[in-house]
Short mmCIF file of C-alpha atoms and ligand atoms in Angstrom, two decimals:
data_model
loop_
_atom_site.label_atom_id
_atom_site.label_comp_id
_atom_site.label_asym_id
_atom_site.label_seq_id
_atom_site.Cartn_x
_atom_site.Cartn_y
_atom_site.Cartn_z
CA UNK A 1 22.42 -7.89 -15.94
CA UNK A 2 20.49 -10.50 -14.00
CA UNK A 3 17.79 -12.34 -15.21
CA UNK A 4 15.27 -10.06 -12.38
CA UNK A 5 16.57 -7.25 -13.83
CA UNK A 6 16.64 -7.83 -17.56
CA UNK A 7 12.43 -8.50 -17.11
CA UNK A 8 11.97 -5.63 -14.93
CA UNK A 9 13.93 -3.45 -17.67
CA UNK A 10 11.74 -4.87 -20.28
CA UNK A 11 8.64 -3.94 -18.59
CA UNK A 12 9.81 -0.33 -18.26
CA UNK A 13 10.33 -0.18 -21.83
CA UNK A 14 7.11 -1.56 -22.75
CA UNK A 15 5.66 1.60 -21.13
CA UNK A 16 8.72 4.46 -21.50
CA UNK A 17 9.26 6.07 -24.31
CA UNK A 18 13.09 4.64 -25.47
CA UNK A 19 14.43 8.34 -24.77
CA UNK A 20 13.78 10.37 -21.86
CA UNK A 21 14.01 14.39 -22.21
CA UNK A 22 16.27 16.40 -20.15
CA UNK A 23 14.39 16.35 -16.46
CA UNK A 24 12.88 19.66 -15.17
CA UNK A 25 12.71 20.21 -10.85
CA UNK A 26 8.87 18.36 -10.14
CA UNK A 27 6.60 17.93 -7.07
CA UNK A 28 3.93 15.08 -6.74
CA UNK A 29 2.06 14.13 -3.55
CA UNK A 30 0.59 10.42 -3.02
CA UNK A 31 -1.92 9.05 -0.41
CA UNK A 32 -0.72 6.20 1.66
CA UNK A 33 -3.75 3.68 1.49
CA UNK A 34 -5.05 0.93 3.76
CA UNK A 35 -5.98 -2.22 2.44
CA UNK A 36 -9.38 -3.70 3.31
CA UNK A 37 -9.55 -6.86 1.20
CA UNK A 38 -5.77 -7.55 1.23
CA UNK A 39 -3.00 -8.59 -1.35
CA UNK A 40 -1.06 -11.29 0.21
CA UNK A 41 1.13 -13.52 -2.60
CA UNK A 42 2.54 -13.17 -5.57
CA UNK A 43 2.28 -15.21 -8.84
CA UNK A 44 5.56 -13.41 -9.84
CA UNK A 45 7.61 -12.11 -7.70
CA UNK A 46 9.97 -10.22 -10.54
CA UNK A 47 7.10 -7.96 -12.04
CA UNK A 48 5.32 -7.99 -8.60
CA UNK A 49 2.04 -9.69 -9.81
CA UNK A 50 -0.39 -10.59 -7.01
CA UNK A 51 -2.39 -13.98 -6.91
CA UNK A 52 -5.76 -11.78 -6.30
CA UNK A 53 -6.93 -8.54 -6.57
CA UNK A 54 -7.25 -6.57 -3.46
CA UNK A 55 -9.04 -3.21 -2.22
CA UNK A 56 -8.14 -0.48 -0.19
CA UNK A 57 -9.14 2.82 0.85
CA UNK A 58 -6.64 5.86 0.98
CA UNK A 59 -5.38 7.91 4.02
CA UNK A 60 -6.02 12.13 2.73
CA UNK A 61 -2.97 13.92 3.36
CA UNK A 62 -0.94 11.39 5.20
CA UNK A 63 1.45 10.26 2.22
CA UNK A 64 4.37 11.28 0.91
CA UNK A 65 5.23 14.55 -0.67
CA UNK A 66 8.59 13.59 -3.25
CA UNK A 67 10.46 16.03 -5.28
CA UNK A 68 12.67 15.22 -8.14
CA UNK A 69 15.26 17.59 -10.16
CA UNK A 70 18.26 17.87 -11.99
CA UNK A 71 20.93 16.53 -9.76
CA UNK A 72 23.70 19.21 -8.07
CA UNK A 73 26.51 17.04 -8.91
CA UNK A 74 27.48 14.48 -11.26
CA UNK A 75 25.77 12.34 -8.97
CA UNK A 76 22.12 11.31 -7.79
CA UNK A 77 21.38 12.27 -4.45
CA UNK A 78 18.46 11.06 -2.29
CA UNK A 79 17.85 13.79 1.00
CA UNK A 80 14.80 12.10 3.22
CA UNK A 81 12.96 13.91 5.87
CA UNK A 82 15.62 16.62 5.11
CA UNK A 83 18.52 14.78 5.66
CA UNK A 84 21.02 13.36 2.88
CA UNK A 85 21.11 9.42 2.55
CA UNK A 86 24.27 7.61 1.69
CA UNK A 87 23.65 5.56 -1.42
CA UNK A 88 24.34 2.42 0.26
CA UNK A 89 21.30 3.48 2.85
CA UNK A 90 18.37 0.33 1.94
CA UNK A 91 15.50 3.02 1.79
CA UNK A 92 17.88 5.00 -0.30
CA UNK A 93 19.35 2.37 -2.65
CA UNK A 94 15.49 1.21 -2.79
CA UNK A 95 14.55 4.08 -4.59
CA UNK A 96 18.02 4.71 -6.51
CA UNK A 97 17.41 0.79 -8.12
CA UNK A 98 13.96 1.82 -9.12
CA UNK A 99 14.78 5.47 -10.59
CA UNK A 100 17.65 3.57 -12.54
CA UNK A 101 15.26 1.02 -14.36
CA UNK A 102 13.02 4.25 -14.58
CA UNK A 103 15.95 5.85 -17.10
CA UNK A 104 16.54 2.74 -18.70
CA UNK A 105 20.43 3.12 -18.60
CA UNK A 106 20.34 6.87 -19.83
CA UNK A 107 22.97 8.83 -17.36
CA UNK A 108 20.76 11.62 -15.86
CA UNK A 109 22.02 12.76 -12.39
CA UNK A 110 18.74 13.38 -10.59
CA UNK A 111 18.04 14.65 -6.58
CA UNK A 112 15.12 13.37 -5.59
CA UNK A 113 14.27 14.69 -1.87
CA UNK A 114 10.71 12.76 -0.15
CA UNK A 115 9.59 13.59 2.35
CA UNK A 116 6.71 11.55 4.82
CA UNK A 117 3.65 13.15 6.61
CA UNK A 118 2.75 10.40 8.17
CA UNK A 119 3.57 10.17 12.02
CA UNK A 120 6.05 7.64 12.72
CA UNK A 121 4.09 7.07 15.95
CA UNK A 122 1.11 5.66 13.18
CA UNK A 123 3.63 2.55 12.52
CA UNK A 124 2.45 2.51 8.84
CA UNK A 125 4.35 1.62 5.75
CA UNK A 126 5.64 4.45 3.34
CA UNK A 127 6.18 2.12 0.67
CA UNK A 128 2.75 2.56 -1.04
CA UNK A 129 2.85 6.51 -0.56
CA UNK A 130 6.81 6.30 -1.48
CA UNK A 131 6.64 4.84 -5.16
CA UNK A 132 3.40 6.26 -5.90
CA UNK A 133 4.79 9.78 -5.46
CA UNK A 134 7.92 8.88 -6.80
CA UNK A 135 6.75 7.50 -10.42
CA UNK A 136 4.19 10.77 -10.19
CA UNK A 137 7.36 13.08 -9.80
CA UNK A 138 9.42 11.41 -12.12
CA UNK A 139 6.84 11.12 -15.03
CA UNK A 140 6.38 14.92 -14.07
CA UNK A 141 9.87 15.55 -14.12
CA UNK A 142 10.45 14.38 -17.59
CA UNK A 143 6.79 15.42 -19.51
CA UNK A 144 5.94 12.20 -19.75
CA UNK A 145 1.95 12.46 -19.21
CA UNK A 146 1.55 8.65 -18.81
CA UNK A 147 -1.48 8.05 -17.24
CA UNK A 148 -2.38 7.52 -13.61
CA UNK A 149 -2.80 3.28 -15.13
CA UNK A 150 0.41 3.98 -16.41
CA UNK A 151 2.01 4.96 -13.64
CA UNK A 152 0.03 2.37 -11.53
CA UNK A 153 1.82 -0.89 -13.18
CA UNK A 154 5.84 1.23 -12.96
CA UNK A 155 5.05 1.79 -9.30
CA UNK A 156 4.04 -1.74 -8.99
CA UNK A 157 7.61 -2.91 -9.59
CA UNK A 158 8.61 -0.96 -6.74
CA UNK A 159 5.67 -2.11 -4.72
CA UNK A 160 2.39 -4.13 -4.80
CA UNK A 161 0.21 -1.63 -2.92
CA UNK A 162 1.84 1.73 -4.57
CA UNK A 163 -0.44 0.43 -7.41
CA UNK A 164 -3.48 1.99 -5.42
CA UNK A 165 -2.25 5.46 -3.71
CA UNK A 166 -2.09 7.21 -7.01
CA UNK A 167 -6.00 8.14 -5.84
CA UNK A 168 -7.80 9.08 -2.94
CA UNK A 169 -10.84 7.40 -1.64
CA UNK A 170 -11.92 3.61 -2.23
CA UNK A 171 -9.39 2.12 -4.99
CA UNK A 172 -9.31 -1.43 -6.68
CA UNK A 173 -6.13 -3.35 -8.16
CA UNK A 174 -7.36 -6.07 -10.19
CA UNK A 175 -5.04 -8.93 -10.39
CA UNK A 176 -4.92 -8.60 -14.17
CA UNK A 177 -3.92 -12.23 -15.99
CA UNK A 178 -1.33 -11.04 -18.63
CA UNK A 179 2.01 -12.95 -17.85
CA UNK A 180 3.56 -9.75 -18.59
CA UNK A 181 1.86 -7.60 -15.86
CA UNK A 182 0.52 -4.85 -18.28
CA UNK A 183 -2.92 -5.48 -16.90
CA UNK A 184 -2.60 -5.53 -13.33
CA UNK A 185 -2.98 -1.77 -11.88
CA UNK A 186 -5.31 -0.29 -10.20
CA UNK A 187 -8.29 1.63 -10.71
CA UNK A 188 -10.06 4.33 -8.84
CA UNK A 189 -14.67 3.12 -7.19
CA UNK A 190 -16.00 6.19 -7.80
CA UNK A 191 -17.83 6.07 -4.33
CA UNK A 192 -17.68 8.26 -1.46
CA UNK A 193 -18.40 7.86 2.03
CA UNK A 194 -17.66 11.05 4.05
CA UNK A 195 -18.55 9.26 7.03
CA UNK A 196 -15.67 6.77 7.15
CA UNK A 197 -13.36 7.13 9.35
CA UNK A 198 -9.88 4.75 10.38
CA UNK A 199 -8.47 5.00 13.34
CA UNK A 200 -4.82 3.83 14.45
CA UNK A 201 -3.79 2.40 17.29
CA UNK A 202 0.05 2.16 17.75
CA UNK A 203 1.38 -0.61 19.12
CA UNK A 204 4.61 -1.06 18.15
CA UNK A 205 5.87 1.35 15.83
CA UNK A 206 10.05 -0.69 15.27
CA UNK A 207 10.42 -2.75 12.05
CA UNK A 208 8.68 -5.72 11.28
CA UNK A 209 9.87 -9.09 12.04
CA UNK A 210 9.67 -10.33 8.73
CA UNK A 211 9.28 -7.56 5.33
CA UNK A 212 5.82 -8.00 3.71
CA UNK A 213 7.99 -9.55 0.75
CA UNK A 214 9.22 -12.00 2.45
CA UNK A 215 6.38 -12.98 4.33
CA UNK A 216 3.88 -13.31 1.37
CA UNK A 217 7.10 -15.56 -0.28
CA UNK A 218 7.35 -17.69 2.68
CA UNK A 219 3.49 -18.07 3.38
CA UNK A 220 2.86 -19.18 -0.43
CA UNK A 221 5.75 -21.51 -0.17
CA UNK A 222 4.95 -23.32 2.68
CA UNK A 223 1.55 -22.19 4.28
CA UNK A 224 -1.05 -25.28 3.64
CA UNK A 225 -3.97 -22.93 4.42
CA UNK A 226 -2.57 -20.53 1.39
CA UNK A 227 -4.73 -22.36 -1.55
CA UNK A 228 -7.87 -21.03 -0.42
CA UNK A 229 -6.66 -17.59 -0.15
CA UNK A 230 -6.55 -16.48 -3.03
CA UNK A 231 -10.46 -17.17 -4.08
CA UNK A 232 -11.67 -16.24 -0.93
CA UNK A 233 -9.65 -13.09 -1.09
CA UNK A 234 -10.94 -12.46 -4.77
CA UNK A 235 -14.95 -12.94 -3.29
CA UNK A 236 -14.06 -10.47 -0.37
CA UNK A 237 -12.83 -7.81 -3.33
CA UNK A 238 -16.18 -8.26 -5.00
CA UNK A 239 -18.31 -8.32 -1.34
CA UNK A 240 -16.47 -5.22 -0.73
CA UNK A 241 -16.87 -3.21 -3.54
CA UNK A 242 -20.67 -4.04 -3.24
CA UNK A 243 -20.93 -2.91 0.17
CA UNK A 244 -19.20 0.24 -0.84
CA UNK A 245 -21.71 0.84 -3.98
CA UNK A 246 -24.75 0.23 -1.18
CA UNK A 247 -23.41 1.97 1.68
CA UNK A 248 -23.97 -1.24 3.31
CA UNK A 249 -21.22 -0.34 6.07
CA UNK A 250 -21.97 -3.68 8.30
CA UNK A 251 -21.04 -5.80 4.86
CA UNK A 252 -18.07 -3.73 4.67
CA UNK A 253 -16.38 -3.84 7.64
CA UNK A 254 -17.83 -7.79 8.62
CA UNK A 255 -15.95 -8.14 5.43
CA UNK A 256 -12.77 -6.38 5.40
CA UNK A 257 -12.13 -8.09 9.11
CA UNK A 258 -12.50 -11.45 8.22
CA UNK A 259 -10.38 -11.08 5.48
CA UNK A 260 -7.51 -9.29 7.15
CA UNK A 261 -8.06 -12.72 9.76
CA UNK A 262 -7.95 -15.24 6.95
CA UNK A 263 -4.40 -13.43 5.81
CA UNK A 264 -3.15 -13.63 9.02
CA UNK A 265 -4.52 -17.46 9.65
CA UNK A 266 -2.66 -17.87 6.49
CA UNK A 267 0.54 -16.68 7.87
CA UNK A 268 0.40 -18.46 11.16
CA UNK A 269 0.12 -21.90 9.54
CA UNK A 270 3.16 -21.02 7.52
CA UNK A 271 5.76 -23.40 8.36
CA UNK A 272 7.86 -21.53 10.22
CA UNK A 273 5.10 -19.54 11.75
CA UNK A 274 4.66 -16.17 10.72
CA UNK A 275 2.92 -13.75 13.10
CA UNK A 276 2.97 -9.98 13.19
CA UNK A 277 0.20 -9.91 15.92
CA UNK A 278 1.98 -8.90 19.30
CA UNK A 279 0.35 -9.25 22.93
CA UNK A 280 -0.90 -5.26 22.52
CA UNK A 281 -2.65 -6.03 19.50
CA UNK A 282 -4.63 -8.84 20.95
CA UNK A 283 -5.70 -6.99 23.46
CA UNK A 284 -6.93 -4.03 21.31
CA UNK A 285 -8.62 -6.83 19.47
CA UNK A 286 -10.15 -8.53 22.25
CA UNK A 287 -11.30 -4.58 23.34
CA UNK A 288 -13.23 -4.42 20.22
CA UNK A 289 -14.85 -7.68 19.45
CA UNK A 290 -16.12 -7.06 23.75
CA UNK A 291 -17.10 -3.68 22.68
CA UNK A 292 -18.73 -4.72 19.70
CA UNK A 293 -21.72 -7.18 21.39
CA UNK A 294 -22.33 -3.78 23.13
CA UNK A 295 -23.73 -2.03 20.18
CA UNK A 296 -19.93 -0.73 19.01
CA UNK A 297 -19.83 -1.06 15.11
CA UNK A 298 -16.38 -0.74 14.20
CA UNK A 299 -13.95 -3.36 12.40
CA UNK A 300 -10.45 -4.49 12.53
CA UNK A 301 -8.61 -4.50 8.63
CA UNK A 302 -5.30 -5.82 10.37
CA UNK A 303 -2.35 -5.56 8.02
CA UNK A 304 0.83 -7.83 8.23
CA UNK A 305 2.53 -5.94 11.18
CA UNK A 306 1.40 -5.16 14.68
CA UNK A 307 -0.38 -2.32 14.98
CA UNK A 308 -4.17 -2.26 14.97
CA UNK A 309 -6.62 0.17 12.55
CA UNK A 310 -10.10 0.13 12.95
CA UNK A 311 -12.70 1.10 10.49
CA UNK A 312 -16.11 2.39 11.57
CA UNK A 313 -18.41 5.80 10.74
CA UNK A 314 -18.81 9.21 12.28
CA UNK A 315 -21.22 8.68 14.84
CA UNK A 316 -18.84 5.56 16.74
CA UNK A 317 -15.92 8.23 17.07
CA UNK A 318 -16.55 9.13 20.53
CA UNK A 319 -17.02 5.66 21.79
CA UNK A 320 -13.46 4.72 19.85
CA UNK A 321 -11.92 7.79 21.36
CA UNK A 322 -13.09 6.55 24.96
CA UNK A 323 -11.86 2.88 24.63
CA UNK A 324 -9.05 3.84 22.50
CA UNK A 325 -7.62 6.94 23.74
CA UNK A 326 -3.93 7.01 21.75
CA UNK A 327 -5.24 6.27 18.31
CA UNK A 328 -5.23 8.56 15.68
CA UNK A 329 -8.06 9.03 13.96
CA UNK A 330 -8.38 10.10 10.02
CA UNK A 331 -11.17 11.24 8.03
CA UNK A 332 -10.49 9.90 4.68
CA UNK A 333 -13.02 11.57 2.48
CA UNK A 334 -12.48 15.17 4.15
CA UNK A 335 -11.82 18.27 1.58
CA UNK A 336 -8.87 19.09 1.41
C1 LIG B 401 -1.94 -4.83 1.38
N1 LIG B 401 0.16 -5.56 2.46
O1 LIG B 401 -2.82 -5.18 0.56
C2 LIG B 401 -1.15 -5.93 2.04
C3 LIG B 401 -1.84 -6.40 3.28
C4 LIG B 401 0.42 -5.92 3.81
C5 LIG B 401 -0.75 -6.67 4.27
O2 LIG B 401 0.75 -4.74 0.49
O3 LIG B 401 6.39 -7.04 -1.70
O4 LIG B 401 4.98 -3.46 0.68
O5 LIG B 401 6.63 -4.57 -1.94
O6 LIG B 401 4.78 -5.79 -3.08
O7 LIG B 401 3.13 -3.77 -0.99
C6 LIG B 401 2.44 -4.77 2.04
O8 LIG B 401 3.27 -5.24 1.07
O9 LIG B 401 4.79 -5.60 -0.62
C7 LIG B 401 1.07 -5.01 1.61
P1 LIG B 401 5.68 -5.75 -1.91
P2 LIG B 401 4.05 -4.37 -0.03
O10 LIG B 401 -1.76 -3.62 1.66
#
């Protein structure tokens, strides 16, 4: 076993009981979640442990619905978007490395069949909503009853912003300090704001240039702007939260921006350059920040890839509908 996966084994078994029960068929849905003060850099990249905490707020019902039972065969199978993966597919080898540090070694065939409700036309990542509903169905699966912290850090391994779609609404990961990543999850602001709404504005909706992963690696590497990220990022966290607690939207979104800029300014003075920002999204900027010394209060929380969401409340959604006719627009706080 390698070194990367002799920690990430420990760490399971630090929170797994050293036996797993025979699996029953399970269902879990998770949120997918946008990220308003951002996570960008890890201090390990093994256990997935971020240099600061970051914030995000999460998307309803667009997530992923996974389910996870006793497999047909003697083998697992994972069947996405109804349609069986090879095992050597990345997305499904992805989640067939995590299940297996998941069982610790223990042979237990499982099918495990996710599926995504989030348009591919959106261009956002499943990989919050895809582990978080994946460690839910799997602790379901076999009675575990860990809780939702629990099942926070396990998802983390898989990845950094799974931590926060186990919840819907305005969630925190703190960057916890422990070398050993037991306390760095996330944690639920119980806050509401039923007037918030993001919208999404496609603009390229084909892989990213560079994976997240590899982009955070290569901007803490070599990035000279990346020392001052990750206080500033850790002040945003706290300006955020605050806002939230007030309803002091203008904080908020003033906030969230200029820290979704700072990660990207980060990026871009990587050595190579890394920028996700294409022509399109530019423009949709420049759109805004014209529309905004007009009265428009609405915010850009760009995340590493090209496509552009904007935060704002209830009574902007017209004018965003009129300058931004393709987005889609979500209501994050609606009943469901
Ligand atoms: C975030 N992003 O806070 C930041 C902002 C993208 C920009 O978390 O390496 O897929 O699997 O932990 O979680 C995207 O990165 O990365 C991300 P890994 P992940 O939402």
């Amino acid at each position: 076993m390698s070194e990367t996966a002799q920690k990430q084994a420990a760490f399971f078994a630090g929170i797994l009981p050293l036996r797993l029960p025979a699996p029953r068929a399970a269902v879990a849905f998770a949120p997918s979640n946008i990220a308003l003060g951002k996570y960008w850099g890890k201090r390990d990249d093994t256990l997935n442990l971020p240099c600061n905490s970051s914030l995000s707020v999460s998307l309803g019902s667009m997530g992923t619905t996974t389910k996870v039972s006793p497999a047909n065969a003697q083998k697992d199978e994972v069947i996405f978007n109804e349609r069986a993966l090879e095992a050597e597919n990345p997305f499904a080898s992805k989640i067939l490395r995590f299940t297996s540090l998941f069982r610790q070694g223990q042979t237990i065939p499982l099918r495990i069949e996710t599926e995504n409700s989030i348009p591919t036309a959106a261009g956002l990542a499943s990989s919050a909503s895809g582990f978080a509903a994946l460690v839910s169905a799997l602790d379901a699966a076999f009675s575990l009853d860990l809780s939702k912290e629990q099942q926070s850090c396990l998802a983390r391994i898989g990845s950094g912003s799974a931590t926060r779609s186990f919840w819907q609404g305005f969630v925190r990961w703190d960057r916890g300090n422990l070398q050993d990543g037991t306390d760095s999850y996330a944690v639920p602001l119980h806050a509401t704001l039923p007037e918030f709404r993001i919208a999404i504005i496609p603009v390229d909706t084909g892989p990213k240039s560079q994976s997240s992963r590899d982009g955070m690696n290569h901007t803490v590497s070599s990035s000279p702007l990346f020392s001052s990220w990750p206080d500033r990022a850790e002040a945003d966290c706290k300006i955020i939260e605050q806002a939230i607690m007030e309803r002091d939207f203008v904080m908020l979104g003033e906030t969230a921006e200029a820290n979704a800029l700072a990660m990207h300014a980060t990026m871009m003075a990587a050595r190579p350059a890394l920028c996700y920002l294409k022509h399109e999204s530019w423009r949709a900027l420049e759109t805004l920040w014209s529309a905004r010394k007009d009265g428009l209060q609405a915010y850009a929380p760009m995340d590493a890839g090209a496509n552009v969401k904007l935060i704002f409340l209830q009574d902007q959604e017209a004018d965003i509908k009129s300058l931004f006719p393709n987005a889609t627009i979500i209501e994050p706080f609606r009943e469901r």
